[in-house]
Amino acid sequence: MPKKVIVIGLDGLEPTIVESMLERGELPNLARIKRSGSYSRLKTTYPAQTPVAWSSFATGTNPGGHGIFDFISRDPATYLPDAGLSHFERPKNIFSPPQVVN
């Protein structure tokens, strides 16, 4: 039977806060999960923003690979927010990042 994996990502949380709470016994369920599995700090992306970091985590590529750099899409010529009705095309296979299409 294949092993199962669960990832608990605490978006925007400084790891030292959770680590000190674990040491004080304030997060018993998370401590139990940590003891029975593994725990690791992850480096974030640049820019360190939620949509950029989670897109990199989900795709295994950096922002240059998946094309998400911000909460909004920007016009590459002016860097101003793009007010167009953009959408993402589904990738052709699981190893290709989604493409932004106008």
PDB file of N, CA and C in Angstrom:
ATOM      1  N   MET A   1       0.844  -1.181   0.000  1.00  0.00           N
ATOM      2  CA  MET A   1       0.000   0.000   0.000  1.00  0.00           C
ATOM      3  C   MET A   1       0.890   1.245   0.000  1.00  0.00           C
ATOM      4  N   PRO A   2       0.611   2.224  -0.884  1.00  0.00           N
ATOM      5  CA  PRO A   2       1.448   3.421  -0.924  1.00  0.00           C
ATOM      6  C   PRO A   2       1.313   4.241   0.357  1.00  0.00           C
ATOM      7  N   LYS A   3       2.397   4.916   0.702  1.00  0.00           N
ATOM      8  CA  LYS A   3       2.365   5.777   1.880  1.00  0.00           C
ATOM      9  C   LYS A   3       1.574   7.038   1.568  1.00  0.00           C
ATOM     10  N   LYS A   4       0.915   7.556   2.570  1.00  0.00           N
ATOM     11  CA  LYS A   4       0.125   8.769   2.421  1.00  0.00           C
ATOM     12  C   LYS A   4       0.912   9.955   2.966  1.00  0.00           C
ATOM     13  N   VAL A   5       0.695  11.095   2.356  1.00  0.00           N
ATOM     14  CA  VAL A   5       1.382  12.318   2.765  1.00  0.00           C
ATOM     15  C   VAL A   5       0.350  13.393   3.038  1.00  0.00           C
ATOM     16  N   ILE A   6       0.537  14.112   4.120  1.00  0.00           N
ATOM     17  CA  ILE A   6      -0.276  15.292   4.390  1.00  0.00           C
ATOM     18  C   ILE A   6       0.688  16.448   4.624  1.00  0.00           C
ATOM     19  N   VAL A   7       0.387  17.568   4.010  1.00  0.00           N
ATOM     20  CA  VAL A   7       1.203  18.765   4.182  1.00  0.00           C
ATOM     21  C   VAL A   7       0.358  19.790   4.922  1.00  0.00           C
ATOM     22  N   ILE A   8       0.880  20.287   6.022  1.00  0.00           N
ATOM     23  CA  ILE A   8       0.205  21.343   6.762  1.00  0.00           C
ATOM     24  C   ILE A   8       1.002  22.616   6.531  1.00  0.00           C
ATOM     25  N   GLY A   9       0.444  23.514   5.765  1.00  0.00           N
ATOM     26  CA  GLY A   9       1.116  24.774   5.462  1.00  0.00           C
ATOM     27  C   GLY A   9       0.433  25.908   6.192  1.00  0.00           C
ATOM     28  N   LEU A  10       1.178  26.619   7.008  1.00  0.00           N
ATOM     29  CA  LEU A  10       0.636  27.743   7.770  1.00  0.00           C
ATOM     30  C   LEU A  10       1.098  29.021   7.083  1.00  0.00           C
ATOM     31  N   ASP A  11       0.284  29.501   6.187  1.00  0.00           N
ATOM     32  CA  ASP A  11       0.622  30.620   5.316  1.00  0.00           C
ATOM     33  C   ASP A  11       0.870  31.903   6.110  1.00  0.00           C
ATOM     34  N   GLY A  12       2.037  32.486   5.903  1.00  0.00           N
ATOM     35  CA  GLY A  12       2.366  33.767   6.516  1.00  0.00           C
ATOM     36  C   GLY A  12       2.768  33.688   7.977  1.00  0.00           C
ATOM     37  N   LEU A  13       2.914  32.501   8.514  1.00  0.00           N
ATOM     38  CA  LEU A  13       3.245  32.353   9.931  1.00  0.00           C
ATOM     39  C   LEU A  13       4.749  32.196  10.114  1.00  0.00           C
ATOM     40  N   GLU A  14       5.319  33.005  10.964  1.00  0.00           N
ATOM     41  CA  GLU A  14       6.745  32.906  11.290  1.00  0.00           C
ATOM     42  C   GLU A  14       6.972  31.587  12.033  1.00  0.00           C
ATOM     43  N   PRO A  15       7.863  30.721  11.534  1.00  0.00           N
ATOM     44  CA  PRO A  15       8.054  29.394  12.137  1.00  0.00           C
ATOM     45  C   PRO A  15       8.444  29.422  13.610  1.00  0.00           C
ATOM     46  N   THR A  16       9.161  30.440  14.057  1.00  0.00           N
ATOM     47  CA  THR A  16       9.576  30.470  15.464  1.00  0.00           C
ATOM     48  C   THR A  16       8.376  30.581  16.400  1.00  0.00           C
ATOM     49  N   ILE A  17       7.276  31.154  15.928  1.00  0.00           N
ATOM     50  CA  ILE A  17       6.072  31.254  16.764  1.00  0.00           C
ATOM     51  C   ILE A  17       5.517  29.857  17.027  1.00  0.00           C
ATOM     52  N   VAL A  18       5.356  29.063  15.970  1.00  0.00           N
ATOM     53  CA  VAL A  18       4.842  27.698  16.134  1.00  0.00           C
ATOM     54  C   VAL A  18       5.817  26.857  16.941  1.00  0.00           C
ATOM     55  N   GLU A  19       7.105  26.990  16.665  1.00  0.00           N
ATOM     56  CA  GLU A  19       8.100  26.183  17.376  1.00  0.00           C
ATOM     57  C   GLU A  19       8.092  26.478  18.873  1.00  0.00           C
ATOM     58  N   SER A  20       7.955  27.743  19.265  1.00  0.00           N
ATOM     59  CA  SER A  20       7.911  28.053  20.699  1.00  0.00           C
ATOM     60  C   SER A  20       6.604  27.560  21.322  1.00  0.00           C
ATOM     61  N   MET A  21       5.510  27.622  20.574  1.00  0.00           N
ATOM     62  CA  MET A  21       4.240  27.097  21.086  1.00  0.00           C
ATOM     63  C   MET A  21       4.299  25.579  21.236  1.00  0.00           C
ATOM     64  N   LEU A  22       4.972  24.897  20.304  1.00  0.00           N
ATOM     65  CA  LEU A  22       5.151  23.447  20.420  1.00  0.00           C
ATOM     66  C   LEU A  22       5.966  23.113  21.664  1.00  0.00           C
ATOM     67  N   GLU A  23       7.035  23.859  21.907  1.00  0.00           N
ATOM     68  CA  GLU A  23       7.885  23.613  23.080  1.00  0.00           C
ATOM     69  C   GLU A  23       7.122  23.824  24.380  1.00  0.00           C
ATOM     70  N   ARG A  24       6.201  24.788  24.407  1.00  0.00           N
ATOM     71  CA  ARG A  24       5.415  25.062  25.618  1.00  0.00           C
ATOM     72  C   ARG A  24       4.222  24.113  25.758  1.00  0.00           C
ATOM     73  N   GLY A  25       4.015  23.234  24.787  1.00  0.00           N
ATOM     74  CA  GLY A  25       2.914  22.280  24.862  1.00  0.00           C
ATOM     75  C   GLY A  25       1.559  22.868  24.508  1.00  0.00           C
ATOM     76  N   GLU A  26       1.550  23.989  23.807  1.00  0.00           N
ATOM     77  CA  GLU A  26       0.298  24.667  23.480  1.00  0.00           C
ATOM     78  C   GLU A  26      -0.379  24.125  22.214  1.00  0.00           C
ATOM     79  N   LEU A  27       0.316  23.289  21.473  1.00  0.00           N
ATOM     80  CA  LEU A  27      -0.243  22.716  20.245  1.00  0.00           C
ATOM     81  C   LEU A  27      -0.074  21.193  20.279  1.00  0.00           C
ATOM     82  N   PRO A  28      -0.809  20.510  21.169  1.00  0.00           N
ATOM     83  CA  PRO A  28      -0.571  19.075  21.353  1.00  0.00           C
ATOM     84  C   PRO A  28      -0.842  18.232  20.106  1.00  0.00           C
ATOM     85  N   ASN A  29      -1.860  18.559  19.341  1.00  0.00           N
ATOM     86  CA  ASN A  29      -2.154  17.755  18.148  1.00  0.00           C
ATOM     87  C   ASN A  29      -1.084  17.934  17.078  1.00  0.00           C
ATOM     88  N   LEU A  30      -0.638  19.159  16.883  1.00  0.00           N
ATOM     89  CA  LEU A  30       0.433  19.399  15.921  1.00  0.00           C
ATOM     90  C   LEU A  30       1.738  18.750  16.395  1.00  0.00           C
ATOM     91  N   ALA A  31       1.983  18.764  17.697  1.00  0.00           N
ATOM     92  CA  ALA A  31       3.178  18.114  18.249  1.00  0.00           C
ATOM     93  C   ALA A  31       3.135  16.611  17.989  1.00  0.00           C
ATOM     94  N   ARG A  32       1.951  16.011  18.131  1.00  0.00           N
ATOM     95  CA  ARG A  32       1.804  14.571  17.880  1.00  0.00           C
ATOM     96  C   ARG A  32       2.078  14.253  16.417  1.00  0.00           C
ATOM     97  N   ILE A  33       1.550  15.079  15.519  1.00  0.00           N
ATOM     98  CA  ILE A  33       1.801  14.877  14.089  1.00  0.00           C
ATOM     99  C   ILE A  33       3.289  15.031  13.791  1.00  0.00           C
ATOM    100  N   LYS A  34       3.919  16.021  14.387  1.00  0.00           N
ATOM    101  CA  LYS A  34       5.357  16.255  14.174  1.00  0.00           C
ATOM    102  C   LYS A  34       6.178  15.058  14.658  1.00  0.00           C
ATOM    103  N   ARG A  35       5.828  14.521  15.837  1.00  0.00           N
ATOM    104  CA  ARG A  35       6.566  13.373  16.390  1.00  0.00           C
ATOM    105  C   ARG A  35       6.414  12.125  15.531  1.00  0.00           C
ATOM    106  N   SER A  36       5.230  11.906  14.982  1.00  0.00           N
ATOM    107  CA  SER A  36       4.990  10.667  14.240  1.00  0.00           C
ATOM    108  C   SER A  36       5.373  10.770  12.765  1.00  0.00           C
ATOM    109  N   GLY A  37       5.697  11.961  12.306  1.00  0.00           N
ATOM    110  CA  GLY A  37       6.065  12.142  10.902  1.00  0.00           C
ATOM    111  C   GLY A  37       7.368  12.893  10.777  1.00  0.00           C
ATOM    112  N   SER A  38       7.308  13.992  10.083  1.00  0.00           N
ATOM    113  CA  SER A  38       8.500  14.826   9.953  1.00  0.00           C
ATOM    114  C   SER A  38       8.083  16.286   9.957  1.00  0.00           C
ATOM    115  N   TYR A  39       9.063  17.150  10.159  1.00  0.00           N
ATOM    116  CA  TYR A  39       8.824  18.585  10.230  1.00  0.00           C
ATOM    117  C   TYR A  39       9.975  19.268   9.526  1.00  0.00           C
ATOM    118  N   SER A  40       9.653  20.278   8.761  1.00  0.00           N
ATOM    119  CA  SER A  40      10.711  21.008   8.071  1.00  0.00           C
ATOM    120  C   SER A  40      10.243  22.420   7.769  1.00  0.00           C
ATOM    121  N   ARG A  41      11.167  23.344   7.852  1.00  0.00           N
ATOM    122  CA  ARG A  41      10.890  24.706   7.402  1.00  0.00           C
ATOM    123  C   ARG A  41      11.115  24.749   5.897  1.00  0.00           C
ATOM    124  N   LEU A  42      10.286  25.484   5.204  1.00  0.00           N
ATOM    125  CA  LEU A  42      10.450  25.667   3.766  1.00  0.00           C
ATOM    126  C   LEU A  42      10.900  27.089   3.489  1.00  0.00           C
ATOM    127  N   LYS A  43      11.736  27.238   2.492  1.00  0.00           N
ATOM    128  CA  LYS A  43      12.086  28.586   2.046  1.00  0.00           C
ATOM    129  C   LYS A  43      10.931  29.106   1.208  1.00  0.00           C
ATOM    130  N   THR A  44      10.767  30.406   1.182  1.00  0.00           N
ATOM    131  CA  THR A  44       9.681  30.974   0.406  1.00  0.00           C
ATOM    132  C   THR A  44      10.188  31.474  -0.939  1.00  0.00           C
ATOM    133  N   THR A  45       9.290  32.026  -1.685  1.00  0.00           N
ATOM    134  CA  THR A  45       9.598  32.524  -3.021  1.00  0.00           C
ATOM    135  C   THR A  45       9.939  34.006  -2.968  1.00  0.00           C
ATOM    136  N   TYR A  46      10.373  34.510  -4.092  1.00  0.00           N
ATOM    137  CA  TYR A  46      10.525  35.949  -4.243  1.00  0.00           C
ATOM    138  C   TYR A  46       9.714  36.360  -5.445  1.00  0.00           C
ATOM    139  N   PRO A  47       8.713  37.186  -5.274  1.00  0.00           N
ATOM    140  CA  PRO A  47       8.310  37.850  -4.039  1.00  0.00           C
ATOM    141  C   PRO A  47       7.605  36.881  -3.086  1.00  0.00           C
ATOM    142  N   ALA A  48       7.736  37.177  -1.807  1.00  0.00           N
ATOM    143  CA  ALA A  48       7.160  36.320  -0.765  1.00  0.00           C
ATOM    144  C   ALA A  48       5.688  36.673  -0.571  1.00  0.00           C
ATOM    145  N   GLN A  49       4.861  36.226  -1.500  1.00  0.00           N
ATOM    146  CA  GLN A  49       3.427  36.478  -1.432  1.00  0.00           C
ATOM    147  C   GLN A  49       2.683  35.157  -1.572  1.00  0.00           C
ATOM    148  N   THR A  50       1.510  35.102  -0.972  1.00  0.00           N
ATOM    149  CA  THR A  50       0.715  33.881  -0.940  1.00  0.00           C
ATOM    150  C   THR A  50       0.520  33.226  -2.303  1.00  0.00           C
ATOM    151  N   PRO A  51      -0.002  33.925  -3.312  1.00  0.00           N
ATOM    152  CA  PRO A  51      -0.259  33.224  -4.578  1.00  0.00           C
ATOM    153  C   PRO A  51       1.012  32.747  -5.261  1.00  0.00           C
ATOM    154  N   VAL A  52       2.096  33.476  -5.063  1.00  0.00           N
ATOM    155  CA  VAL A  52       3.372  33.096  -5.670  1.00  0.00           C
ATOM    156  C   VAL A  52       3.914  31.837  -4.994  1.00  0.00           C
ATOM    157  N   ALA A  53       3.940  31.844  -3.666  1.00  0.00           N
ATOM    158  CA  ALA A  53       4.500  30.719  -2.915  1.00  0.00           C
ATOM    159  C   ALA A  53       3.691  29.439  -3.108  1.00  0.00           C
ATOM    160  N   TRP A  54       2.364  29.514  -3.001  1.00  0.00           N
ATOM    161  CA  TRP A  54       1.546  28.309  -3.148  1.00  0.00           C
ATOM    162  C   TRP A  54       1.563  27.787  -4.573  1.00  0.00           C
ATOM    163  N   SER A  55       1.646  28.685  -5.555  1.00  0.00           N
ATOM    164  CA  SER A  55       1.745  28.227  -6.947  1.00  0.00           C
ATOM    165  C   SER A  55       3.057  27.493  -7.172  1.00  0.00           C
ATOM    166  N   SER A  56       4.135  27.991  -6.568  1.00  0.00           N
ATOM    167  CA  SER A  56       5.427  27.308  -6.680  1.00  0.00           C
ATOM    168  C   SER A  56       5.384  25.959  -5.977  1.00  0.00           C
ATOM    169  N   PHE A  57       4.770  25.904  -4.802  1.00  0.00           N
ATOM    170  CA  PHE A  57       4.649  24.648  -4.067  1.00  0.00           C
ATOM    171  C   PHE A  57       3.857  23.628  -4.879  1.00  0.00           C
ATOM    172  N   ALA A  58       2.746  24.068  -5.457  1.00  0.00           N
ATOM    173  CA  ALA A  58       1.860  23.156  -6.186  1.00  0.00           C
ATOM    174  C   ALA A  58       2.451  22.676  -7.502  1.00  0.00           C
ATOM    175  N   THR A  59       3.232  23.525  -8.169  1.00  0.00           N
ATOM    176  CA  THR A  59       3.750  23.162  -9.487  1.00  0.00           C
ATOM    177  C   THR A  59       5.186  22.664  -9.459  1.00  0.00           C
ATOM    178  N   GLY A  60       5.915  22.972  -8.387  1.00  0.00           N
ATOM    179  CA  GLY A  60       7.324  22.590  -8.331  1.00  0.00           C
ATOM    180  C   GLY A  60       8.212  23.467  -9.195  1.00  0.00           C
ATOM    181  N   THR A  61       7.693  24.611  -9.619  1.00  0.00           N
ATOM    182  CA  THR A  61       8.488  25.537 -10.424  1.00  0.00           C
ATOM    183  C   THR A  61       8.545  26.894  -9.736  1.00  0.00           C
ATOM    184  N   ASN A  62       9.481  27.709 -10.168  1.00  0.00           N
ATOM    185  CA  ASN A  62       9.578  29.057  -9.611  1.00  0.00           C
ATOM    186  C   ASN A  62       8.597  29.981 -10.335  1.00  0.00           C
ATOM    187  N   PRO A  63       8.461  31.233  -9.894  1.00  0.00           N
ATOM    188  CA  PRO A  63       7.509  32.132 -10.545  1.00  0.00           C
ATOM    189  C   PRO A  63       7.739  32.285 -12.050  1.00  0.00           C
ATOM    190  N   GLY A  64       8.977  32.211 -12.499  1.00  0.00           N
ATOM    191  CA  GLY A  64       9.240  32.280 -13.931  1.00  0.00           C
ATOM    192  C   GLY A  64       8.645  31.107 -14.681  1.00  0.00           C
ATOM    193  N   GLY A  65       8.476  29.982 -14.006  1.00  0.00           N
ATOM    194  CA  GLY A  65       7.904  28.794 -14.635  1.00  0.00           C
ATOM    195  C   GLY A  65       6.389  28.803 -14.672  1.00  0.00           C
ATOM    196  N   HIS A  66       5.753  29.274 -13.592  1.00  0.00           N
ATOM    197  CA  HIS A  66       4.285  29.247 -13.569  1.00  0.00           C
ATOM    198  C   HIS A  66       3.651  30.588 -13.906  1.00  0.00           C
ATOM    199  N   GLY A  67       4.420  31.664 -13.912  1.00  0.00           N
ATOM    200  CA  GLY A  67       3.912  32.957 -14.364  1.00  0.00           C
ATOM    201  C   GLY A  67       3.071  33.730 -13.370  1.00  0.00           C
ATOM    202  N   ILE A  68       3.067  33.315 -12.107  1.00  0.00           N
ATOM    203  CA  ILE A  68       2.294  34.044 -11.097  1.00  0.00           C
ATOM    204  C   ILE A  68       3.284  34.798 -10.215  1.00  0.00           C
ATOM    205  N   PHE A  69       3.173  36.124 -10.229  1.00  0.00           N
ATOM    206  CA  PHE A  69       4.116  36.979  -9.519  1.00  0.00           C
ATOM    207  C   PHE A  69       3.450  37.870  -8.480  1.00  0.00           C
ATOM    208  N   ASP A  70       2.128  37.858  -8.397  1.00  0.00           N
ATOM    209  CA  ASP A  70       1.422  38.824  -7.561  1.00  0.00           C
ATOM    210  C   ASP A  70      -0.007  38.328  -7.356  1.00  0.00           C
ATOM    211  N   PHE A  71      -0.782  39.053  -6.580  1.00  0.00           N
ATOM    212  CA  PHE A  71      -2.199  38.742  -6.416  1.00  0.00           C
ATOM    213  C   PHE A  71      -2.994  39.097  -7.666  1.00  0.00           C
ATOM    214  N   ILE A  72      -2.456  39.964  -8.486  1.00  0.00           N
ATOM    215  CA  ILE A  72      -3.119  40.396  -9.713  1.00  0.00           C
ATOM    216  C   ILE A  72      -2.179  40.169 -10.880  1.00  0.00           C
ATOM    217  N   SER A  73      -2.729  40.140 -12.087  1.00  0.00           N
ATOM    218  CA  SER A  73      -1.836  40.049 -13.241  1.00  0.00           C
ATOM    219  C   SER A  73      -1.529  41.465 -13.709  1.00  0.00           C
ATOM    220  N   ARG A  74      -0.341  41.632 -14.250  1.00  0.00           N
ATOM    221  CA  ARG A  74       0.103  42.953 -14.681  1.00  0.00           C
ATOM    222  C   ARG A  74       0.441  42.935 -16.164  1.00  0.00           C
ATOM    223  N   ASP A  75       0.271  44.082 -16.786  1.00  0.00           N
ATOM    224  CA  ASP A  75       0.656  44.255 -18.181  1.00  0.00           C
ATOM    225  C   ASP A  75       2.182  44.227 -18.243  1.00  0.00           C
ATOM    226  N   PRO A  76       2.785  43.293 -18.980  1.00  0.00           N
ATOM    227  CA  PRO A  76       4.244  43.196 -19.018  1.00  0.00           C
ATOM    228  C   PRO A  76       4.925  44.455 -19.557  1.00  0.00           C
ATOM    229  N   ALA A  77       4.233  45.229 -20.363  1.00  0.00           N
ATOM    230  CA  ALA A  77       4.842  46.434 -20.938  1.00  0.00           C
ATOM    231  C   ALA A  77       4.890  47.586 -19.947  1.00  0.00           C
ATOM    232  N   THR A  78       3.869  47.699 -19.091  1.00  0.00           N
ATOM    233  CA  THR A  78       3.786  48.856 -18.192  1.00  0.00           C
ATOM    234  C   THR A  78       3.856  48.481 -16.717  1.00  0.00           C
ATOM    235  N   TYR A  79       3.694  47.218 -16.383  1.00  0.00           N
ATOM    236  CA  TYR A  79       3.607  46.708 -15.010  1.00  0.00           C
ATOM    237  C   TYR A  79       2.374  47.215 -14.269  1.00  0.00           C
ATOM    238  N   LEU A  80       1.450  47.851 -14.985  1.00  0.00           N
ATOM    239  CA  LEU A  80       0.197  48.285 -14.375  1.00  0.00           C
ATOM    240  C   LEU A  80      -0.752  47.098 -14.291  1.00  0.00           C
ATOM    241  N   PRO A  81      -1.676  47.124 -13.313  1.00  0.00           N
ATOM    242  CA  PRO A  81      -2.644  46.029 -13.240  1.00  0.00           C
ATOM    243  C   PRO A  81      -3.392  45.880 -14.558  1.00  0.00           C
ATOM    244  N   ASP A  82      -3.531  44.648 -14.996  1.00  0.00           N
ATOM    245  CA  ASP A  82      -4.220  44.352 -16.246  1.00  0.00           C
ATOM    246  C   ASP A  82      -5.703  44.192 -15.950  1.00  0.00           C
ATOM    247  N   ALA A  83      -6.507  45.084 -16.505  1.00  0.00           N
ATOM    248  CA  ALA A  83      -7.946  45.047 -16.258  1.00  0.00           C
ATOM    249  C   ALA A  83      -8.676  44.133 -17.235  1.00  0.00           C
ATOM    250  N   GLY A  84      -7.937  43.464 -18.106  1.00  0.00           N
ATOM    251  CA  GLY A  84      -8.559  42.576 -19.089  1.00  0.00           C
ATOM    252  C   GLY A  84      -9.129  41.335 -18.444  1.00  0.00           C
ATOM    253  N   LEU A  85      -9.913  40.634 -19.202  1.00  0.00           N
ATOM    254  CA  LEU A  85     -10.512  39.398 -18.713  1.00  0.00           C
ATOM    255  C   LEU A  85      -9.595  38.231 -19.043  1.00  0.00           C
ATOM    256  N   SER A  86      -8.511  38.120 -18.307  1.00  0.00           N
ATOM    257  CA  SER A  86      -7.552  37.042 -18.533  1.00  0.00           C
ATOM    258  C   SER A  86      -8.065  35.760 -17.899  1.00  0.00           C
ATOM    259  N   HIS A  87      -7.615  34.654 -18.419  1.00  0.00           N
ATOM    260  CA  HIS A  87      -7.917  33.363 -17.819  1.00  0.00           C
ATOM    261  C   HIS A  87      -6.713  32.450 -18.007  1.00  0.00           C
ATOM    262  N   PHE A  88      -6.711  31.370 -17.267  1.00  0.00           N
ATOM    263  CA  PHE A  88      -5.629  30.405 -17.359  1.00  0.00           C
ATOM    264  C   PHE A  88      -6.071  29.236 -18.220  1.00  0.00           C
ATOM    265  N   GLU A  89      -5.224  28.834 -19.152  1.00  0.00           N
ATOM    266  CA  GLU A  89      -5.471  27.616 -19.917  1.00  0.00           C
ATOM    267  C   GLU A  89      -4.901  26.452 -19.142  1.00  0.00           C
ATOM    268  N   ARG A  90      -5.599  25.350 -19.194  1.00  0.00           N
ATOM    269  CA  ARG A  90      -5.101  24.151 -18.520  1.00  0.00           C
ATOM    270  C   ARG A  90      -3.838  23.672 -19.221  1.00  0.00           C
ATOM    271  N   PRO A  91      -2.867  23.206 -18.449  1.00  0.00           N
ATOM    272  CA  PRO A  91      -1.646  22.694 -19.074  1.00  0.00           C
ATOM    273  C   PRO A  91      -1.916  21.428 -19.878  1.00  0.00           C
ATOM    274  N   LYS A  92      -1.060  21.172 -20.851  1.00  0.00           N
ATOM    275  CA  LYS A  92      -1.218  19.991 -21.699  1.00  0.00           C
ATOM    276  C   LYS A  92      -0.894  18.708 -20.939  1.00  0.00           C
ATOM    277  N   ASN A  93      -0.007  18.798 -19.960  1.00  0.00           N
ATOM    278  CA  ASN A  93       0.275  17.657 -19.099  1.00  0.00           C
ATOM    279  C   ASN A  93       0.609  18.177 -17.709  1.00  0.00           C
ATOM    280  N   ILE A  94       0.736  17.284 -16.750  1.00  0.00           N
ATOM    281  CA  ILE A  94       0.922  17.709 -15.361  1.00  0.00           C
ATOM    282  C   ILE A  94       2.263  18.380 -15.116  1.00  0.00           C
ATOM    283  N   PHE A  95       3.201  18.260 -16.037  1.00  0.00           N
ATOM    284  CA  PHE A  95       4.514  18.853 -15.840  1.00  0.00           C
ATOM    285  C   PHE A  95       4.634  20.236 -16.469  1.00  0.00           C
ATOM    286  N   SER A  96       3.590  20.687 -17.162  1.00  0.00           N
ATOM    287  CA  SER A  96       3.605  22.006 -17.793  1.00  0.00           C
ATOM    288  C   SER A  96       2.824  22.990 -16.932  1.00  0.00           C
ATOM    289  N   PRO A  97       3.372  24.185 -16.694  1.00  0.00           N
ATOM    290  CA  PRO A  97       2.624  25.166 -15.904  1.00  0.00           C
ATOM    291  C   PRO A  97       1.456  25.724 -16.703  1.00  0.00           C
ATOM    292  N   PRO A  98       0.396  26.205 -16.020  1.00  0.00           N
ATOM    293  CA  PRO A  98      -0.716  26.823 -16.739  1.00  0.00           C
ATOM    294  C   PRO A  98      -0.259  28.094 -17.439  1.00  0.00           C
ATOM    295  N   GLN A  99      -0.923  28.440 -18.520  1.00  0.00           N
ATOM    296  CA  GLN A  99      -0.570  29.625 -19.294  1.00  0.00           C
ATOM    297  C   GLN A  99      -1.659  30.680 -19.146  1.00  0.00           C
ATOM    298  N   VAL A 100      -1.245  31.942 -18.981  1.00  0.00           N
ATOM    299  CA  VAL A 100      -2.200  33.045 -18.921  1.00  0.00           C
ATOM    300  C   VAL A 100      -2.545  33.439 -20.340  1.00  0.00           C
ATOM    301  N   VAL A 101      -3.843  33.523 -20.640  1.00  0.00           N
ATOM    302  CA  VAL A 101      -4.308  33.847 -21.987  1.00  0.00           C
ATOM    303  C   VAL A 101      -5.321  34.979 -21.890  1.00  0.00           C
ATOM    304  N   ASN A 102      -5.231  35.930 -22.800  1.00  0.00           N
ATOM    305  CA  ASN A 102      -6.222  37.018 -22.850  1.00  0.00           C
ATOM    306  C   ASN A 102      -7.282  36.698 -23.865  1.00  0.00           C
TER     307      ASN A 102
END
